[in-house]
Amino acid sequence: MYATMIWEKGELAVLDQTKLPEKTVYITCDTSRRVKEAIQKLEVRGAPAIGAAAAFAMVMGAEEVAGSNFLEKLAKVRDDLISARPTAVNLAWACHKLYNIAATAEPSLTFDILIKRMEDAAYKIYNDDIRTNKKMGEYGAELLPHNAKVITHCNAGALATCGWGTALGVIRSAHKQGKISMVYADETRPLLQGARLTVYELLKEKIPVTLITDSMAAWTIRQKGIDCAVVGADRIALNGDTANKIGTYGLALACRAQGIPFYIAAPSSTFDFTAQSAKDIPIELRDGEEIKRIGEKLITPAEVQTYNPSFDITPAELIAGIITEFGVLKPPFGESIAQMRAKMP
């Protein structure tokens, strides 16, 4: 699998996921603003991946604003990056983490050493993501029966992370144990991350996959005997309410109607410990042109009004478990999330 990003000599090369699977192209980001643009355009996407990208962007930003009023200027870099995608909490988490290294540094510290500390922290976010994903994969694989038929939505694989994946990490680990019979992948309108990216990843690793349209999910669950759904997340509130790619809520409702478990796979960095419930989670609205087109082709009258939320929220009561690097959290989520938080460093 290709690396989602490569940090070298103060520049971040990101795998352009808007070009996959037709082309493998890396974009060189030599400023923090260019990383922000890559996040906005979904050239780099997935909550863990954009968190890591933003961490490296904060290192660039620190270099860019070196001098007087450093912390004030760095705070503006931080806030600008966070504004790129307001729902995915990993983005803000990483930006604040890197900013706090600068804000709490001892006054005698040289700028070169500060930059090295920030760079080391960004690398740690990147490497920790791969480690936690593999741990989540182990815990999640235990939930799946033998010969499991699994449905997933959007792309929560290696491409959405720094490697291995969250939801697809669970599937990947289960496949290594010989437990996967078939994965059903929603295409995920409007930008087709399921069709373009999830299918691409699974085929590349010879994991059996069948592509369906989003509107086929409920009927597929019923007709094909799906055992469970496993999806990723972009933000999880303290009560377990979970924001993920638009269409996740509908899939969770279909799973409830058919009596099969619906699982979330997400690292602890995706939990927002300031959000009590769904009401505290902002939902990103994107340009309506995205749903008027497939690629560059207009598929609807140009003048039609649009509503294009990028995410929806699955209420906690529809979730059977949240797979984390600390184990599988079960309802009541208020209690299990608090217990996980107590274990966090």
CSV table of C-alpha atoms in Angstrom, one decimal:
chain,number,residue,atom,x,y,z
A,1,MET,CA,0.0,0.0,0.0
A,2,TYR,CA,1.2,3.5,-0.8
A,3,ALA,CA,2.2,5.9,2.0
A,4,THR,CA,-0.5,8.5,2.5
A,5,MET,CA,2.2,11.1,3.2
A,6,ILE,CA,6.0,11.5,3.2
A,7,TRP,CA,7.8,14.2,5.3
A,8,GLU,CA,11.2,15.1,4.0
A,9,LYS,CA,13.4,18.1,4.3
A,10,GLY,CA,10.7,20.3,5.7
A,11,GLU,CA,8.1,19.5,3.0
A,12,LEU,CA,5.1,17.2,3.1
A,13,ALA,CA,4.3,15.1,0.0
A,14,VAL,CA,0.7,13.8,0.2
A,15,LEU,CA,-0.8,11.1,-1.9
A,16,ASP,CA,-3.5,12.8,-4.0
A,17,GLN,CA,-6.6,10.7,-3.2
A,18,THR,CA,-8.7,12.6,-5.7
A,19,LYS,CA,-6.7,10.9,-8.5
A,20,LEU,CA,-7.0,7.3,-7.2
A,21,PRO,CA,-7.4,4.7,-8.5
A,22,GLU,CA,-6.6,6.0,-12.0
A,23,LYS,CA,-3.3,7.7,-11.1
A,24,THR,CA,-0.8,7.6,-8.3
A,25,VAL,CA,0.3,11.2,-7.8
A,26,TYR,CA,2.1,12.9,-4.8
A,27,ILE,CA,1.6,16.6,-4.2
A,28,THR,CA,4.4,18.5,-2.6
A,29,CYS,CA,3.2,20.9,0.1
A,30,ASP,CA,5.9,23.3,0.9
A,31,THR,CA,3.8,25.7,3.1
A,32,SER,CA,1.2,25.2,5.8
A,33,ARG,CA,-1.4,26.9,3.6
A,34,ARG,CA,-0.8,24.3,0.9
A,35,VAL,CA,-1.4,21.5,3.4
A,36,LYS,CA,-4.7,23.3,4.4
A,37,GLU,CA,-5.7,23.3,0.8
A,38,ALA,CA,-4.9,19.6,0.4
A,39,ILE,CA,-7.2,18.9,3.4
A,40,GLN,CA,-10.0,21.1,2.1
A,41,LYS,CA,-9.8,19.5,-1.4
A,42,LEU,CA,-9.7,16.0,0.1
A,43,GLU,CA,-6.4,15.4,-1.6
A,44,VAL,CA,-5.5,14.0,1.9
A,45,ARG,CA,-8.6,12.7,3.8
A,46,GLY,CA,-9.7,10.6,6.7
A,47,ALA,CA,-9.6,11.9,10.2
A,48,PRO,CA,-6.4,10.3,11.4
A,49,ALA,CA,-4.5,11.2,8.1
A,50,ILE,CA,-5.5,14.8,8.2
A,51,GLY,CA,-4.5,15.0,11.8
A,52,ALA,CA,-1.0,13.8,11.0
A,53,ALA,CA,-0.8,16.1,7.9
A,54,ALA,CA,-1.8,19.0,10.1
A,55,ALA,CA,0.9,18.2,12.6
A,56,PHE,CA,3.5,18.4,9.9
A,57,ALA,CA,1.9,21.6,8.7
A,58,MET,CA,2.3,23.1,12.2
A,59,VAL,CA,6.0,22.4,11.9
A,60,MET,CA,6.1,24.3,8.6
A,61,GLY,CA,4.0,27.0,10.1
A,62,ALA,CA,6.4,27.5,13.0
A,63,GLU,CA,9.2,27.9,10.5
A,64,GLU,CA,7.1,30.4,8.5
A,65,VAL,CA,6.3,32.7,11.5
A,66,ALA,CA,9.6,32.6,13.3
A,67,GLY,CA,10.5,35.9,15.0
A,68,SER,CA,8.5,38.4,17.0
A,69,ASN,CA,5.1,37.6,18.3
A,70,PHE,CA,5.8,34.0,17.4
A,71,LEU,CA,3.1,32.3,19.5
A,72,GLU,CA,0.4,34.8,18.4
A,73,LYS,CA,1.3,34.1,14.7
A,74,LEU,CA,1.5,30.3,15.3
A,75,ALA,CA,-1.9,30.4,16.9
A,76,LYS,CA,-3.3,31.9,13.7
A,77,VAL,CA,-1.6,29.1,11.7
A,78,ARG,CA,-3.3,26.6,14.0
A,79,ASP,CA,-6.7,28.2,13.8
A,80,ASP,CA,-6.4,28.5,10.0
A,81,LEU,CA,-5.6,24.8,9.7
A,82,ILE,CA,-8.5,23.8,12.0
A,83,SER,CA,-10.9,25.7,9.9
A,84,ALA,CA,-10.2,23.5,6.9
A,85,ARG,CA,-12.6,20.8,8.1
A,86,PRO,CA,-14.5,21.5,11.2
A,87,THR,CA,-16.0,18.1,12.0
A,88,ALA,CA,-13.0,15.8,12.0
A,89,VAL,CA,-11.6,16.3,15.6
A,90,ASN,CA,-8.2,14.7,14.9
A,91,LEU,CA,-7.3,17.8,12.9
A,92,ALA,CA,-7.9,20.2,15.9
A,93,TRP,CA,-6.4,17.6,18.3
A,94,ALA,CA,-3.1,17.5,16.3
A,95,CYS,CA,-2.9,21.3,15.8
A,96,HIS,CA,-3.4,22.0,19.5
A,97,LYS,CA,-0.9,19.3,20.5
A,98,LEU,CA,1.8,20.9,18.3
A,99,TYR,CA,0.9,24.4,19.3
A,100,ASN,CA,1.2,23.5,23.0
A,101,ILE,CA,4.7,22.2,22.5
A,102,ALA,CA,5.7,25.7,21.4
A,103,ALA,CA,3.6,27.5,24.1
A,104,THR,CA,5.0,25.5,27.0
A,105,ALA,CA,8.7,25.5,25.8
A,106,GLU,CA,11.2,26.9,28.2
A,107,PRO,CA,12.3,30.5,27.3
A,108,SER,CA,15.9,29.5,26.9
A,109,LEU,CA,15.2,26.9,24.3
A,110,THR,CA,16.7,27.6,20.9
A,111,PHE,CA,14.4,27.8,17.9
A,112,ASP,CA,16.1,24.9,16.1
A,113,ILE,CA,15.6,22.7,19.1
A,114,LEU,CA,11.9,23.8,19.3
A,115,ILE,CA,11.4,22.9,15.7
A,116,LYS,CA,13.0,19.5,16.3
A,117,ARG,CA,10.7,18.9,19.2
A,118,MET,CA,7.7,19.7,17.1
A,119,GLU,CA,8.9,17.6,14.2
A,120,ASP,CA,9.4,14.7,16.6
A,121,ALA,CA,5.9,15.1,17.9
A,122,ALA,CA,4.5,15.1,14.4
A,123,TYR,CA,6.4,11.9,13.6
A,124,LYS,CA,5.0,10.4,16.8
A,125,ILE,CA,1.4,11.2,15.8
A,126,TYR,CA,2.1,9.5,12.5
A,127,ASN,CA,3.8,6.4,13.9
A,128,ASP,CA,1.3,6.1,16.8
A,129,ASP,CA,-1.5,6.1,14.4
A,130,ILE,CA,-0.2,3.0,12.6
A,131,ARG,CA,0.4,1.2,16.0
A,132,THR,CA,-3.0,2.0,17.3
A,133,ASN,CA,-4.7,1.0,14.1
A,134,LYS,CA,-3.1,-2.4,14.3
A,135,LYS,CA,-4.1,-2.8,17.9
A,136,MET,CA,-7.7,-1.8,17.0
A,137,GLY,CA,-7.6,-4.4,14.2
A,138,GLU,CA,-6.8,-7.1,16.8
A,139,TYR,CA,-9.6,-6.1,19.1
A,140,GLY,CA,-12.1,-5.7,16.2
A,141,ALA,CA,-11.3,-9.0,14.5
A,142,GLU,CA,-12.4,-10.8,17.7
A,143,LEU,CA,-15.9,-9.5,17.2
A,144,LEU,CA,-16.3,-11.0,13.7
A,145,PRO,CA,-17.6,-14.5,13.3
A,146,HIS,CA,-15.9,-17.0,11.0
A,147,ASN,CA,-16.9,-16.6,7.3
A,148,ALA,CA,-18.1,-13.1,8.1
A,149,LYS,CA,-20.0,-11.0,5.7
A,150,VAL,CA,-19.3,-7.3,6.6
A,151,ILE,CA,-20.6,-4.1,5.2
A,152,THR,CA,-18.7,-0.8,5.4
A,153,HIS,CA,-19.1,2.8,4.3
A,154,CYS,CA,-16.8,5.4,2.9
A,155,ASN,CA,-13.0,4.6,3.2
A,156,ALA,CA,-11.6,4.0,6.7
A,157,GLY,CA,-8.5,2.1,5.5
A,158,ALA,CA,-4.8,2.7,5.1
A,159,LEU,CA,-5.6,5.7,2.8
A,160,ALA,CA,-7.6,7.4,5.5
A,161,THR,CA,-4.9,7.0,8.1
A,162,CYS,CA,-1.1,6.7,8.3
A,163,GLY,CA,-1.3,3.0,7.6
A,164,TRP,CA,-3.4,-0.1,8.2
A,165,GLY,CA,-6.7,1.6,8.8
A,166,THR,CA,-9.5,1.8,11.3
A,167,ALA,CA,-12.6,0.0,10.0
A,168,LEU,CA,-10.6,-1.6,7.2
A,169,GLY,CA,-7.9,-2.3,9.7
A,170,VAL,CA,-10.4,-4.5,11.5
A,171,ILE,CA,-11.3,-6.2,8.2
A,172,ARG,CA,-7.7,-6.6,7.3
A,173,SER,CA,-6.8,-8.2,10.6
A,174,ALA,CA,-9.9,-10.5,10.4
A,175,HIS,CA,-8.9,-11.5,6.8
A,176,LYS,CA,-5.4,-12.5,8.0
A,177,GLN,CA,-7.2,-14.8,10.4
A,178,GLY,CA,-9.3,-16.3,7.6
A,179,LYS,CA,-12.5,-14.9,8.9
A,180,ILE,CA,-13.7,-12.8,6.0
A,181,SER,CA,-16.2,-14.3,3.5
A,182,MET,CA,-17.1,-11.0,1.8
A,183,VAL,CA,-16.9,-7.2,2.3
A,184,TYR,CA,-19.8,-5.2,0.8
A,185,ALA,CA,-18.6,-1.6,0.2
A,186,ASP,CA,-21.0,1.3,-0.2
A,187,GLU,CA,-19.9,3.5,-3.1
A,188,THR,CA,-20.3,6.6,-0.8
A,189,ARG,CA,-21.7,9.5,-2.8
A,190,PRO,CA,-21.0,12.2,-3.7
A,191,LEU,CA,-17.2,11.7,-4.0
A,192,LEU,CA,-17.2,7.9,-4.2
A,193,GLN,CA,-14.6,7.1,-1.5
A,194,GLY,CA,-16.0,3.6,-1.1
A,195,ALA,CA,-16.0,2.9,-4.8
A,196,ARG,CA,-12.6,4.5,-5.6
A,197,LEU,CA,-10.6,3.9,-2.4
A,198,THR,CA,-12.1,1.1,-0.3
A,199,VAL,CA,-12.5,-1.2,-3.3
A,200,TYR,CA,-9.0,-0.3,-4.5
A,201,GLU,CA,-7.5,-1.2,-1.1
A,202,LEU,CA,-9.3,-4.5,-0.7
A,203,LEU,CA,-8.7,-5.7,-4.2
A,204,LYS,CA,-5.0,-4.8,-3.8
A,205,GLU,CA,-4.8,-7.1,-0.8
A,206,LYS,CA,-7.0,-9.8,-2.3
A,207,ILE,CA,-9.7,-9.4,0.3
A,208,PRO,CA,-13.1,-10.4,-1.3
A,209,VAL,CA,-15.2,-7.3,-2.0
A,210,THR,CA,-18.5,-6.5,-3.7
A,211,LEU,CA,-19.4,-2.9,-4.6
A,212,ILE,CA,-22.9,-1.6,-4.0
A,213,THR,CA,-24.6,1.8,-4.3
A,214,ASP,CA,-25.5,3.5,-1.0
A,215,SER,CA,-29.2,3.0,-1.7
A,216,MET,CA,-28.7,-0.8,-1.9
A,217,ALA,CA,-27.3,-1.2,1.6
A,218,ALA,CA,-30.5,-2.1,3.5
A,219,TRP,CA,-31.6,-4.6,0.9
A,220,THR,CA,-28.1,-6.1,0.7
A,221,ILE,CA,-28.0,-6.6,4.5
A,222,ARG,CA,-31.3,-8.5,4.2
A,223,GLN,CA,-30.6,-10.5,1.1
A,224,LYS,CA,-27.0,-11.4,1.6
A,225,GLY,CA,-27.0,-12.3,5.3
A,226,ILE,CA,-24.6,-9.6,6.4
A,227,ASP,CA,-23.2,-10.3,9.9
A,228,CYS,CA,-22.2,-6.8,10.9
A,229,ALA,CA,-21.2,-3.3,9.8
A,230,VAL,CA,-17.9,-1.7,10.6
A,231,VAL,CA,-17.2,1.9,9.8
A,232,GLY,CA,-14.8,4.7,10.9
A,233,ALA,CA,-15.5,8.0,12.6
A,234,ASP,CA,-14.6,11.6,12.5
A,235,ARG,CA,-15.7,12.7,16.0
A,236,ILE,CA,-17.2,10.9,18.9
A,237,ALA,CA,-19.0,12.6,21.8
A,238,LEU,CA,-18.8,11.6,25.4
A,239,ASN,CA,-22.2,9.8,25.2
A,240,GLY,CA,-21.1,7.8,22.1
A,241,ASP,CA,-22.9,9.9,19.5
A,242,THR,CA,-20.6,9.6,16.4
A,243,ALA,CA,-20.1,11.8,13.4
A,244,ASN,CA,-19.0,10.0,10.2
A,245,LYS,CA,-19.3,10.3,6.4
A,246,ILE,CA,-22.8,11.1,5.3
A,247,GLY,CA,-24.8,7.9,4.8
A,248,THR,CA,-23.5,6.3,8.0
A,249,TYR,CA,-26.7,7.1,10.0
A,250,GLY,CA,-28.9,5.4,7.3
A,251,LEU,CA,-26.6,2.3,7.4
A,252,ALA,CA,-26.9,2.1,11.2
A,253,LEU,CA,-30.7,2.3,11.0
A,254,ALA,CA,-30.7,-0.5,8.4
A,255,CYS,CA,-28.6,-2.6,10.7
A,256,ARG,CA,-30.9,-2.0,13.6
A,257,ALA,CA,-33.9,-2.9,11.5
A,258,GLN,CA,-32.2,-6.2,10.5
A,259,GLY,CA,-30.9,-7.0,14.0
A,260,ILE,CA,-27.2,-7.0,13.2
A,261,PRO,CA,-24.5,-5.1,15.2
A,262,PHE,CA,-23.2,-1.8,14.0
A,263,TYR,CA,-19.6,-1.1,15.0
A,264,ILE,CA,-17.4,2.0,15.0
A,265,ALA,CA,-13.6,1.7,14.7
A,266,ALA,CA,-11.7,4.8,15.9
A,267,PRO,CA,-8.6,5.7,17.9
A,268,SER,CA,-8.9,7.6,21.1
A,269,SER,CA,-7.8,10.8,19.3
A,270,THR,CA,-11.2,10.8,17.5
A,271,PHE,CA,-13.0,11.3,20.8
A,272,ASP,CA,-14.0,14.9,21.6
A,273,PHE,CA,-13.9,15.1,25.4
A,274,THR,CA,-15.5,18.6,25.2
A,275,ALA,CA,-18.6,17.3,23.3
A,276,GLN,CA,-21.3,16.0,25.6
A,277,SER,CA,-23.5,14.7,22.7
A,278,ALA,CA,-24.4,15.2,19.0
A,279,LYS,CA,-25.5,18.7,19.7
A,280,ASP,CA,-21.9,19.7,20.3
A,281,ILE,CA,-20.6,18.3,17.0
A,282,PRO,CA,-20.4,20.8,14.1
A,283,ILE,CA,-21.4,19.3,10.7
A,284,GLU,CA,-19.4,20.5,7.7
A,285,LEU,CA,-21.4,21.7,4.7
A,286,ARG,CA,-19.6,21.4,1.4
A,287,ASP,CA,-20.0,23.0,-2.0
A,288,GLY,CA,-23.2,21.7,-3.7
A,289,GLU,CA,-21.3,21.3,-7.0
A,290,GLU,CA,-20.0,18.1,-5.6
A,291,ILE,CA,-23.4,16.4,-5.8
A,292,LYS,CA,-24.2,17.9,-9.2
A,293,ARG,CA,-21.3,16.1,-10.8
A,294,ILE,CA,-19.5,12.8,-11.0
A,295,GLY,CA,-16.0,13.8,-11.7
A,296,GLU,CA,-16.2,16.7,-14.1
A,297,LYS,CA,-19.5,15.6,-15.7
A,298,LEU,CA,-22.6,17.5,-14.7
A,299,ILE,CA,-25.4,15.0,-14.0
A,300,THR,CA,-28.3,17.4,-13.1
A,301,PRO,CA,-29.7,20.7,-14.2
A,302,ALA,CA,-27.1,23.3,-13.3
A,303,GLU,CA,-29.5,25.6,-11.5
A,304,VAL,CA,-30.9,23.1,-9.0
A,305,GLN,CA,-30.5,23.9,-5.3
A,306,THR,CA,-28.4,21.6,-3.2
A,307,TYR,CA,-27.8,20.5,0.4
A,308,ASN,CA,-24.4,18.8,0.9
A,309,PRO,CA,-23.6,17.9,4.5
A,310,SER,CA,-20.3,16.0,4.5
A,311,PHE,CA,-21.2,14.1,7.7
A,312,ASP,CA,-24.1,12.8,9.7
A,313,ILE,CA,-24.4,11.6,13.2
A,314,THR,CA,-25.2,8.1,14.4
A,315,PRO,CA,-26.9,8.2,17.8
A,316,ALA,CA,-25.2,6.1,20.5
A,317,GLU,CA,-28.2,3.8,20.9
A,318,LEU,CA,-27.6,2.4,17.4
A,319,ILE,CA,-24.0,1.5,18.1
A,320,ALA,CA,-23.1,-2.0,19.4
A,321,GLY,CA,-19.5,-1.2,20.2
A,322,ILE,CA,-16.7,1.3,19.5
A,323,ILE,CA,-13.4,-0.4,18.7
A,324,THR,CA,-10.4,1.5,20.1
A,325,GLU,CA,-6.7,0.8,20.8
A,326,PHE,CA,-7.8,0.3,24.4
A,327,GLY,CA,-10.3,-2.4,23.6
A,328,VAL,CA,-14.0,-2.5,22.5
A,329,LEU,CA,-16.2,0.0,24.3
A,330,LYS,CA,-19.7,-1.1,25.0
A,331,PRO,CA,-22.9,0.7,26.1
A,332,PRO,CA,-23.5,2.6,28.3
A,333,PHE,CA,-20.9,4.6,26.5
A,334,GLY,CA,-20.8,7.4,29.1
A,335,GLU,CA,-19.2,4.9,31.4
A,336,SER,CA,-16.9,3.0,29.0
A,337,ILE,CA,-15.6,6.2,27.4
A,338,ALA,CA,-14.8,7.6,30.9
A,339,GLN,CA,-12.9,4.3,31.7
A,340,MET,CA,-11.0,4.6,28.4
A,341,ARG,CA,-10.1,8.2,29.1
A,342,ALA,CA,-8.7,7.2,32.5
A,343,LYS,CA,-6.2,4.8,30.7
A,344,MET,CA,-5.0,7.5,28.3
A,345,PRO,CA,-1.5,9.0,28.9
